[in-house]
Coordinates of C-alpha atoms and ligand atoms in Angstrom, one line a residue:
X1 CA 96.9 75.6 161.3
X2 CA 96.5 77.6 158.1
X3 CA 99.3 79.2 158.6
X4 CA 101.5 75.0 159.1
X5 CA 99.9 73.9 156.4
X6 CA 101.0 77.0 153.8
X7 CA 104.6 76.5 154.5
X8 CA 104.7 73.0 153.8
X9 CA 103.1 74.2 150.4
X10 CA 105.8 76.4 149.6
X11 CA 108.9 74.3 150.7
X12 CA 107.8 71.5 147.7
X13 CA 108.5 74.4 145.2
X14 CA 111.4 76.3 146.4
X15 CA 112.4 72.8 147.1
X16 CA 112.3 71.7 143.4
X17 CA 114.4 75.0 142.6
X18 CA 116.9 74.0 145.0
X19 CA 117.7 71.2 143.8
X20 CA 117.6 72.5 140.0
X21 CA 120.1 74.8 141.4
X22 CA 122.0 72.1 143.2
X23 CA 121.8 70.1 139.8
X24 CA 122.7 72.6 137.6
X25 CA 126.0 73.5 140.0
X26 CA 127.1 70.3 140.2
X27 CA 127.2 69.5 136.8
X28 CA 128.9 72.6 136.2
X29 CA 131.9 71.4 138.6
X30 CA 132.0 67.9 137.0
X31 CA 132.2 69.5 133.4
X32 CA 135.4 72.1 134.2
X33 CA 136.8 69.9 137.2
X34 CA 136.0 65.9 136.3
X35 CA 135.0 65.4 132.5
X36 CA 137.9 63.0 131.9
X37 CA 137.8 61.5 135.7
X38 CA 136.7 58.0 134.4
X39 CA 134.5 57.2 137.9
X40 CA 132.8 60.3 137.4
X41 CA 131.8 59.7 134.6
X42 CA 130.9 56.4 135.0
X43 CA 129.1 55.8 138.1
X44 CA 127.7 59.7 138.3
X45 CA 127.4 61.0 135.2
X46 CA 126.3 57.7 133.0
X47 CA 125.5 56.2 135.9
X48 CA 123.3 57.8 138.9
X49 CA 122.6 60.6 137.5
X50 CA 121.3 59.4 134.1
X51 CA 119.6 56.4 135.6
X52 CA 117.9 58.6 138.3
X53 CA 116.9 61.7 135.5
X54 CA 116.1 58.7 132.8
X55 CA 113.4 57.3 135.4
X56 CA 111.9 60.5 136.4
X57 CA 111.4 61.2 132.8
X58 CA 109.8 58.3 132.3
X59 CA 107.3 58.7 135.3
X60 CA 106.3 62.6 133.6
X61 CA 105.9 60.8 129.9
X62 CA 103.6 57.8 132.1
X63 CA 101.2 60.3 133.5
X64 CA 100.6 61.8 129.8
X65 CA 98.4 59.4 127.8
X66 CA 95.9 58.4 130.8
X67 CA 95.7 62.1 132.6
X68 CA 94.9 63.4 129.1
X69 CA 92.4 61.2 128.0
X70 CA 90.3 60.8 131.0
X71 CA 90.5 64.5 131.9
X72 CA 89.5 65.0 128.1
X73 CA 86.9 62.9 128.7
X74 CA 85.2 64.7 131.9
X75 CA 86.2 67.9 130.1
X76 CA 83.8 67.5 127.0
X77 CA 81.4 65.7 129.1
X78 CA 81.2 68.5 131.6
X79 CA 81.2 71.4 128.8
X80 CA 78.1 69.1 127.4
X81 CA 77.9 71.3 124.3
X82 CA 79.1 70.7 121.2
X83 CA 79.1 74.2 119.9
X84 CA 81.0 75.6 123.2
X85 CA 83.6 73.0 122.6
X86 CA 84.4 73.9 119.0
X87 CA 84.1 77.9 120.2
X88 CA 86.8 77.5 123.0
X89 CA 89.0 75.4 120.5
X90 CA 88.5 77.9 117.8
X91 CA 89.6 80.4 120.1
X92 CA 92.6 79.1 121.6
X93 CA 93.8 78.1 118.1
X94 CA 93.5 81.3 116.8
X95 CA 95.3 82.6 120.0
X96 CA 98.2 80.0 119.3
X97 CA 98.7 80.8 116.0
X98 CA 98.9 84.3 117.0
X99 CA 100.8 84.3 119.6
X100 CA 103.4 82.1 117.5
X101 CA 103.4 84.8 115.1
X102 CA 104.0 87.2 117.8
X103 CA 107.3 85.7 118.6
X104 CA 108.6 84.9 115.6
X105 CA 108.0 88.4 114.4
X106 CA 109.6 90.2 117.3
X107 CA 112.7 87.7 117.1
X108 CA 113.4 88.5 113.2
X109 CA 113.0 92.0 114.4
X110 CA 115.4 91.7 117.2
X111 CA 118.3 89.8 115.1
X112 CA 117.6 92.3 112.2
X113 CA 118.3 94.7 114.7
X114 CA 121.5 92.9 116.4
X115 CA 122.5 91.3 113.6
X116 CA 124.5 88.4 115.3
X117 CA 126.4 86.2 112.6
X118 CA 128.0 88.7 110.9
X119 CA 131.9 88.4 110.3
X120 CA 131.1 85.2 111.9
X121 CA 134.0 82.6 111.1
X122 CA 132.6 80.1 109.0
X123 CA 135.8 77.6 108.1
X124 CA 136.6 77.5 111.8
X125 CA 133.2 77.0 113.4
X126 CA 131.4 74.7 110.9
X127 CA 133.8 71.4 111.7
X128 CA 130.6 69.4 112.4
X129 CA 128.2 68.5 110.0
X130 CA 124.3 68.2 110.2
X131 CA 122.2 65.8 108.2
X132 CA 118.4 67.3 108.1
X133 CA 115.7 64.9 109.9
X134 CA 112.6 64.5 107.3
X135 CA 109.8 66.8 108.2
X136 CA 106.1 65.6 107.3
X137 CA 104.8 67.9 104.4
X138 CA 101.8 69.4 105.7
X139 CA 99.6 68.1 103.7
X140 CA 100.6 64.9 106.0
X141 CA 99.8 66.5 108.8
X142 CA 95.4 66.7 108.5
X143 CA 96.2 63.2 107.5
X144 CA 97.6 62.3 110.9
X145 CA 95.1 63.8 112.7
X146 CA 93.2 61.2 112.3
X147 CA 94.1 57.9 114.0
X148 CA 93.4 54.9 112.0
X149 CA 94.5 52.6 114.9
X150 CA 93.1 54.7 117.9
X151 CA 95.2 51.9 120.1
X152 CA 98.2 52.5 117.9
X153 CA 97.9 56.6 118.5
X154 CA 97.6 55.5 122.6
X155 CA 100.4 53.2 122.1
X156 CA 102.7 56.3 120.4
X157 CA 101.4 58.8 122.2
X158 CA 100.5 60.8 119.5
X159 CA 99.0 63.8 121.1
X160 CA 96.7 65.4 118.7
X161 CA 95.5 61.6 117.8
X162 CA 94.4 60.6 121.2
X163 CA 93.4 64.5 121.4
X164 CA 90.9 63.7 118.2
X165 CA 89.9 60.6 119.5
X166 CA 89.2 61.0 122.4
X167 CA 86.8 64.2 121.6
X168 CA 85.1 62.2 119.6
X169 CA 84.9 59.2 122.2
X170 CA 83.3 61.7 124.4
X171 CA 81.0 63.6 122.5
X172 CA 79.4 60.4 121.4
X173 CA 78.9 59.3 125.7
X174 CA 76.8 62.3 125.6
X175 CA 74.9 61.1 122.3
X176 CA 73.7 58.1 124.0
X177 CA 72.2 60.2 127.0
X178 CA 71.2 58.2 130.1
X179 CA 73.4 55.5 129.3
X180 CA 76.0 57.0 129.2
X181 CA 76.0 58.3 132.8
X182 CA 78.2 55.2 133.9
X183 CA 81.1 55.8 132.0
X184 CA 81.4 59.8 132.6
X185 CA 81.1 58.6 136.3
X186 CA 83.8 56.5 135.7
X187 CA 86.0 58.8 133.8
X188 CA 85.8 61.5 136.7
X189 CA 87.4 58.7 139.2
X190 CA 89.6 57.5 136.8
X191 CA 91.1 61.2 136.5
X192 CA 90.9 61.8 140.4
X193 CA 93.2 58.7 140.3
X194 CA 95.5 60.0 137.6
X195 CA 95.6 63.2 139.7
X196 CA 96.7 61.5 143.0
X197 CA 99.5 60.0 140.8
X198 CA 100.6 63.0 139.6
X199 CA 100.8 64.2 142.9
X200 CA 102.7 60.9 144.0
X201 CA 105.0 61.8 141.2
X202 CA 105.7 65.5 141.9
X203 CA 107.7 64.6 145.7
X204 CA 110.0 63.0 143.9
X205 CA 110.2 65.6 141.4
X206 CA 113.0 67.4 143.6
X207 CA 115.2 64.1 143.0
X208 CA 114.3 63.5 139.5
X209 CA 115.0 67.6 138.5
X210 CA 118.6 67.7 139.9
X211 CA 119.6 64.5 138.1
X212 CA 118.3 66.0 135.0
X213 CA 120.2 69.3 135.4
X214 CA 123.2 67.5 137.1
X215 CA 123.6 64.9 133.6
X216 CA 123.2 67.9 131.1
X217 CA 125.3 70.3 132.7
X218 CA 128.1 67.8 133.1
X219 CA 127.7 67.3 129.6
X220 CA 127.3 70.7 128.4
X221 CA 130.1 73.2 129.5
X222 CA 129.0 76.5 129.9
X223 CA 131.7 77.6 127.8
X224 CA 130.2 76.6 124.7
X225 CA 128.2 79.6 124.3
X226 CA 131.6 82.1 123.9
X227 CA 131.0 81.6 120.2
X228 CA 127.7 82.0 119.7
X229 CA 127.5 84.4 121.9
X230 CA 125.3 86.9 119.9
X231 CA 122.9 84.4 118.5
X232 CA 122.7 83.0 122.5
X233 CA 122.1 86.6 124.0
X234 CA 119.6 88.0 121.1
X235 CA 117.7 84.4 121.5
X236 CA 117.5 84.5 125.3
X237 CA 116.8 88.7 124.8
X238 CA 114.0 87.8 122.6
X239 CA 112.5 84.5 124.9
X240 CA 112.6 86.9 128.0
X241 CA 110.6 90.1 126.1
X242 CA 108.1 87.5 124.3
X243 CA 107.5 85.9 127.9
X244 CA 107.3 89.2 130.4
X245 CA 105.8 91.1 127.3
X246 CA 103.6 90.1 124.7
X247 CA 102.4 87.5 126.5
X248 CA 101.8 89.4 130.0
X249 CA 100.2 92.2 128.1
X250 CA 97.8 89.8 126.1
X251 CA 97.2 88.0 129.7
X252 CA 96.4 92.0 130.8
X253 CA 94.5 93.1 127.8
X254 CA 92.9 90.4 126.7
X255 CA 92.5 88.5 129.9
X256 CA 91.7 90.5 132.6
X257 CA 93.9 89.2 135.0
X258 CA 97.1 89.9 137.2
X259 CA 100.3 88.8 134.6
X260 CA 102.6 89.0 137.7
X261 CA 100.1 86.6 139.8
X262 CA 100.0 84.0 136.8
X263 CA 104.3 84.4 135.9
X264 CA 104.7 83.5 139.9
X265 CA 102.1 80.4 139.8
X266 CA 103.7 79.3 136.7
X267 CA 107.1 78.9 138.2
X268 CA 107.2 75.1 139.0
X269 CA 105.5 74.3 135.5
X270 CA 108.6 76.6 134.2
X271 CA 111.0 74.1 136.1
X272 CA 109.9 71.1 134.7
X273 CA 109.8 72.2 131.0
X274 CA 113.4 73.4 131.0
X275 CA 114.8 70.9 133.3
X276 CA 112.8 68.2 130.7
X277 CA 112.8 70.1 127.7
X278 CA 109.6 68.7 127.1
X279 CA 106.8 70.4 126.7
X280 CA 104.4 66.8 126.3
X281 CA 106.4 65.5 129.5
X282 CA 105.4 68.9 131.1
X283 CA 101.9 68.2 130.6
X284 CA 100.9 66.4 134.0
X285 CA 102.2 69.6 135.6
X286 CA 100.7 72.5 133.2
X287 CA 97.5 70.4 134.0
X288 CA 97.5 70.7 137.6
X289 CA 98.9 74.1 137.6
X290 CA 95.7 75.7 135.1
X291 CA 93.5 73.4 137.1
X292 CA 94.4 74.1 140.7
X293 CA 97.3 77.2 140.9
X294 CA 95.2 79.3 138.0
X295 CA 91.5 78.2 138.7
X296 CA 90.9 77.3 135.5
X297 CA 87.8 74.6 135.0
X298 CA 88.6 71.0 134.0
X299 CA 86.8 71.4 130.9
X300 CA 88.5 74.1 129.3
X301 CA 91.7 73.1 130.5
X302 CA 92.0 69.4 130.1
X303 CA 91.5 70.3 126.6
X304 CA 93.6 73.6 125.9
X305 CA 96.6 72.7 127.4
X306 CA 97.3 69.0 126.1
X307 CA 96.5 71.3 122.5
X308 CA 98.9 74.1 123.6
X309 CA 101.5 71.0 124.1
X310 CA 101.2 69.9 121.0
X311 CA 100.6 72.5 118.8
X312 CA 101.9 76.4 119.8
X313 CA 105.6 76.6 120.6
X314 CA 106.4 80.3 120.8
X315 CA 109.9 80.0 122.0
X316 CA 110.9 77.4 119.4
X317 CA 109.5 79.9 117.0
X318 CA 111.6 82.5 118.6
X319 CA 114.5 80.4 117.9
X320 CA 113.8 79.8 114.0
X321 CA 113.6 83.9 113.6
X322 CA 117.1 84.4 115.3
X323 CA 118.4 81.4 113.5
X324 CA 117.3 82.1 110.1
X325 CA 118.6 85.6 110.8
X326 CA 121.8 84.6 112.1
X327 CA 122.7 81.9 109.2
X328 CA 121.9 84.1 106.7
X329 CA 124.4 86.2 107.8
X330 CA 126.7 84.0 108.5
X331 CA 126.2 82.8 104.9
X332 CA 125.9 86.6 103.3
X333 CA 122.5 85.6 101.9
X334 CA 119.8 88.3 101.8
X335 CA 116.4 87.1 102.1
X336 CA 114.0 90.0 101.6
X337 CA 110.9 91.0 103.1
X338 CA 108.9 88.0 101.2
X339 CA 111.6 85.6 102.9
X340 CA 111.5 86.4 106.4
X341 CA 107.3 86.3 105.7
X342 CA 107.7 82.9 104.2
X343 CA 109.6 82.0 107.4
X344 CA 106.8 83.7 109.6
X345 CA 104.1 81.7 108.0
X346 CA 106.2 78.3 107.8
X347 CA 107.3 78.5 111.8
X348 CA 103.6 78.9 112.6
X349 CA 102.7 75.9 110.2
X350 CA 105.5 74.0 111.6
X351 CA 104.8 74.2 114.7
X352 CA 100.9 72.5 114.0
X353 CA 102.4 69.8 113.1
X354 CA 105.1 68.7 115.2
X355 CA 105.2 67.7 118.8
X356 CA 106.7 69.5 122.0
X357 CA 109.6 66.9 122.6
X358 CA 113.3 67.4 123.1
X359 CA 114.8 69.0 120.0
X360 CA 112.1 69.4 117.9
X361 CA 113.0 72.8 117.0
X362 CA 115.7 72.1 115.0
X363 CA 113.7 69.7 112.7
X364 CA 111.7 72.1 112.4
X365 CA 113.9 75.1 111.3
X366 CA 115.4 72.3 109.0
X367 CA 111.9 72.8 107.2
X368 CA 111.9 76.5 107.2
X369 CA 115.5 76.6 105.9
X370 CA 114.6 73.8 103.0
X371 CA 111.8 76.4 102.3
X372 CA 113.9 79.7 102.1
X373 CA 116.9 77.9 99.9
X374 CA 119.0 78.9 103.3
X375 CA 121.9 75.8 103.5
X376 CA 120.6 73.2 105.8
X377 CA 124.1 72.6 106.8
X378 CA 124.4 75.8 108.8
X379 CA 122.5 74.1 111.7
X380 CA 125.3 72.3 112.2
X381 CA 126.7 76.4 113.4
X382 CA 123.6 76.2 116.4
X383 CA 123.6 72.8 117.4
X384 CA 126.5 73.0 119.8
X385 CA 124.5 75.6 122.2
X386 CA 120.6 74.2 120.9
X387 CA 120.7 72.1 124.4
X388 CA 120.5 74.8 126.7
X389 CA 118.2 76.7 124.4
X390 CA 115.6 74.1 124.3
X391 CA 115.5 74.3 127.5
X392 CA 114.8 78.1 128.6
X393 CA 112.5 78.0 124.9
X394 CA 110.6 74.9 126.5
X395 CA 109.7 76.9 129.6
X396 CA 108.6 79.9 127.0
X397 CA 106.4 77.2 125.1
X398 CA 104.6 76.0 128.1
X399 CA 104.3 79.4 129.9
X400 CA 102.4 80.4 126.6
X401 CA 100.2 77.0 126.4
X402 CA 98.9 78.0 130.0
X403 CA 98.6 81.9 129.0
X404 CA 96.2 81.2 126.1
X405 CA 94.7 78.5 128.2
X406 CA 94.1 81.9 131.0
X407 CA 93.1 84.0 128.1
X408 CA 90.1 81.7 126.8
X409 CA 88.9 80.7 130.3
X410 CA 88.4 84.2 131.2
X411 CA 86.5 84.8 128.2
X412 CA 84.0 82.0 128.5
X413 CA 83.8 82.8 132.4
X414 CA 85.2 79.4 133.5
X415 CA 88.0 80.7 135.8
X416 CA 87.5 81.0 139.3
X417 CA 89.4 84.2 140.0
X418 CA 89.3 83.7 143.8
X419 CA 91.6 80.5 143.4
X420 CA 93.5 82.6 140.7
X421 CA 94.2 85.4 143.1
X422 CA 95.1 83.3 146.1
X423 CA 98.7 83.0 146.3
X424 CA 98.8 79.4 148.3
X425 CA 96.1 77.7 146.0
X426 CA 96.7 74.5 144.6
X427 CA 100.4 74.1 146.2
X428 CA 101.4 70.8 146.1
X429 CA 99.8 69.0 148.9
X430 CA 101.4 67.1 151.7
X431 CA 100.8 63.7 150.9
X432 CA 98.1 61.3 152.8
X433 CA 99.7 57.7 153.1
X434 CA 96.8 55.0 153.8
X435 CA 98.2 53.5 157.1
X436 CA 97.8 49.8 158.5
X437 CA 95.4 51.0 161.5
X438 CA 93.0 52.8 159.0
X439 CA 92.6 49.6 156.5
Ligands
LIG501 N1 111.5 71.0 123.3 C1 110.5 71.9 122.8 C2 109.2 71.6 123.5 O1 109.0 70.5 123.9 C3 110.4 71.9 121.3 C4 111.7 72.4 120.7 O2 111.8 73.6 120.6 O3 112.6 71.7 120.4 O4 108.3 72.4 123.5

């Protein structure tokens, strides 16, 4: 019975990767074989495939606002003390500031090394332009922590708004003691809801996945890359060490725990970030992956990992190092020691204040480049292969929210190591339809 009910678990997974696979190959065919067949184009590409991929992420981005703020909610209410709460969220900010250092020091160090952009061709590959997006000056940024329309922050979805309200929302329940009793009670079915939805939402995730790849990689021709190819390779060589590296060794050192265990239960979490791009619209599933796959409490990580979303990207740091690298020598500029530090410090900044959605990256290195006097034109060099980047970077940025999330669990005892170790824990379920006969 065990045995049944495991490999129905499994097939939801590989099934996902299939189709990814499936996606990813098809929109591969349809780029080099049918990117000016009009009916392709129409009815599959802008058609089915966008409409299909469009919806799914739609239902992710749904799940976001209510599974974080009434899993926030039993969170603080189950830690139940104040000084615990700031502790773990000192900690795992510290740990995502690090972390983002981490990468974006071994990625200047890597393209230092390689040195990609130099004797790049600069009249033939900068045809496009690139007008910088504003970033918010910092200063800004402590300002918008603070919601002054907490409805307007739900509204927007403005993660570290509903995150700051919502702490506050709860921490005040367990002011009023007694009364407040009701409403945590509430808030725990309420999330057991939001969970079932999520779980309603993940079998059509297979669908929803190979649309997504099918659309981009119908867009985006492989070929693209030929190029860049030594920016592409030292930024995917510097994703993969910062991933199976640094990270698995803090996870090992720091942590305590199996990295190869947590890299294999991470997997479908992976999938959705890069197929998404999205490390907000990933949320639902880093969530339920800490919670059930990693045995991670609700507490600790209904409140790291919505934080991890918002505020440590590693890989998008990853890409600022290569890119500042590999425009300043495209450009011949030579930015020193007390540059690429400047860029260190202003990636980890960045990243604080912006959120983890589709392309976010490049408004941020926009900000780093205004900072460094390196020409904020030169993006325009990157943005042709930034795409596919943002997607293998997404899956870096989320496997690192749910790392740190590992790492500060294990510190403060609140994962359960059994679940942890159990390969088949927290698969996704079969689903329980209510039927006619049991109304
Ligand atoms: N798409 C990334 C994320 O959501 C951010 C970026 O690098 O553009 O984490």
């Amino acid at each position: 019975m065990k045995h049944k009910k495991s490999k129905a678990k499994m097939s939801m997974t590989s099934k996902i990767l299939i189709w990814m696979v499936a996606g990813l190959m098809i929109g591969s065919f349809i780029n080099n074989f049918a990117a000016d067949t009009p009916w392709v184009q129409d009815y599959l590409v802008f058609g089915l495939f966008h409409v299909v991929g469009a919806i799914f992420i739609s239902m992710l981005k749904m799940l976001v606002v209510p599974l974080v703020t009434f899993s926030l909610i039993c969170g603080v209410c189950g830690i139940g003390d104040i000084s615990k709460l700031g502790r773990v969220g000192g900690k795992a900010f510290a740990l995502f500031m690090l972390t983002t250092a981490l990468a974006i020091t071994l990625a200047i160090a890597l393209a230092t090394f390689f040195a990609p952009g130099q004797g790049f061709e600069l009249a033939t590959a900068a045809t496009s332009t690139f007008t910088a997006p504003v970033a918010p000056p910092l200063s800004q940024v402590f300002i918008n922590l603070i919601p002054s329309n907490p409805v307007a922050a739900y509204a927007e979805g403005n993660m570290l708004q509903i995150i700051f309200f919502t702490i506050l929302f709860a921490v005040c329940i367990l002011m009023i003691g007694e009364k407040g009793q009701p409403i945590i009670d509430m808030a725990e079915r309420l999330n057991d809801v939001m969970m079932q939805v999520v779980n309603v939402v993940m079998h059509v995730a297979p669908i929803g996945v190979f649309a997504l790849m099918a659309k981009t990689f119908s867009l985006q021709g492989i070929d693209i890359i030929v190029p860049m190819l030594g920016y592409f390779a030292v930024l995917v060589l510097a994703l993969c060490l910062h991933m199976t590296g640094t990270l698995m060794i803090l996870l090992k050192i720091l942590g305590k725990v199996n990295p190869l265990t947590f890299l294999r239960k991470m997997r479908t979490a992976q999938i959705f970030a890069f197929s998404t791009s999205s490390s907000n619209a990933t949320i639902p599933v880093t969530l339920t992956t800490a919670e059930k796959r990693l045995g991670i409490d609700n507490p600790t990580a209904s409140f790291i990992v919505p934080f991890g979303a918002t505020i440590n990207m590693d890989g998008t740091a990853i890409m600022q190092g290569v890119a500042t690298v590999f425009i300043a020598n495209v450009y011949g500029i030579d930015l020193g020691l007390t540059g690429y530090l400047t860029v260190i410090m202003m990636a980890v900044l960045a990243s604080i204040g912006t959120a983890g959605v589709p392309g976010v990256g490049l408004i941020m290195l926009a900000m780093v480049f205004n900072q460094v006097g390196l020409p904020v034109e030169g993006i325009a060099l990157i943005i042709g292969v930034d795409r596919l980047l943002d997607m293998i970077r997404t899956a870096v940025n989320v496997t690192g929210d749910a790392a740190i999330t590992t790492i500060v669990a294990r510190s403060e005892n609140s994962i359960d190591m059994d679940i942890f170790n159990d390969p088949e824990a927290g698969s996704i379920e079969d689903m329980h339809l209510p039927h006619a006969e049991k109304v």
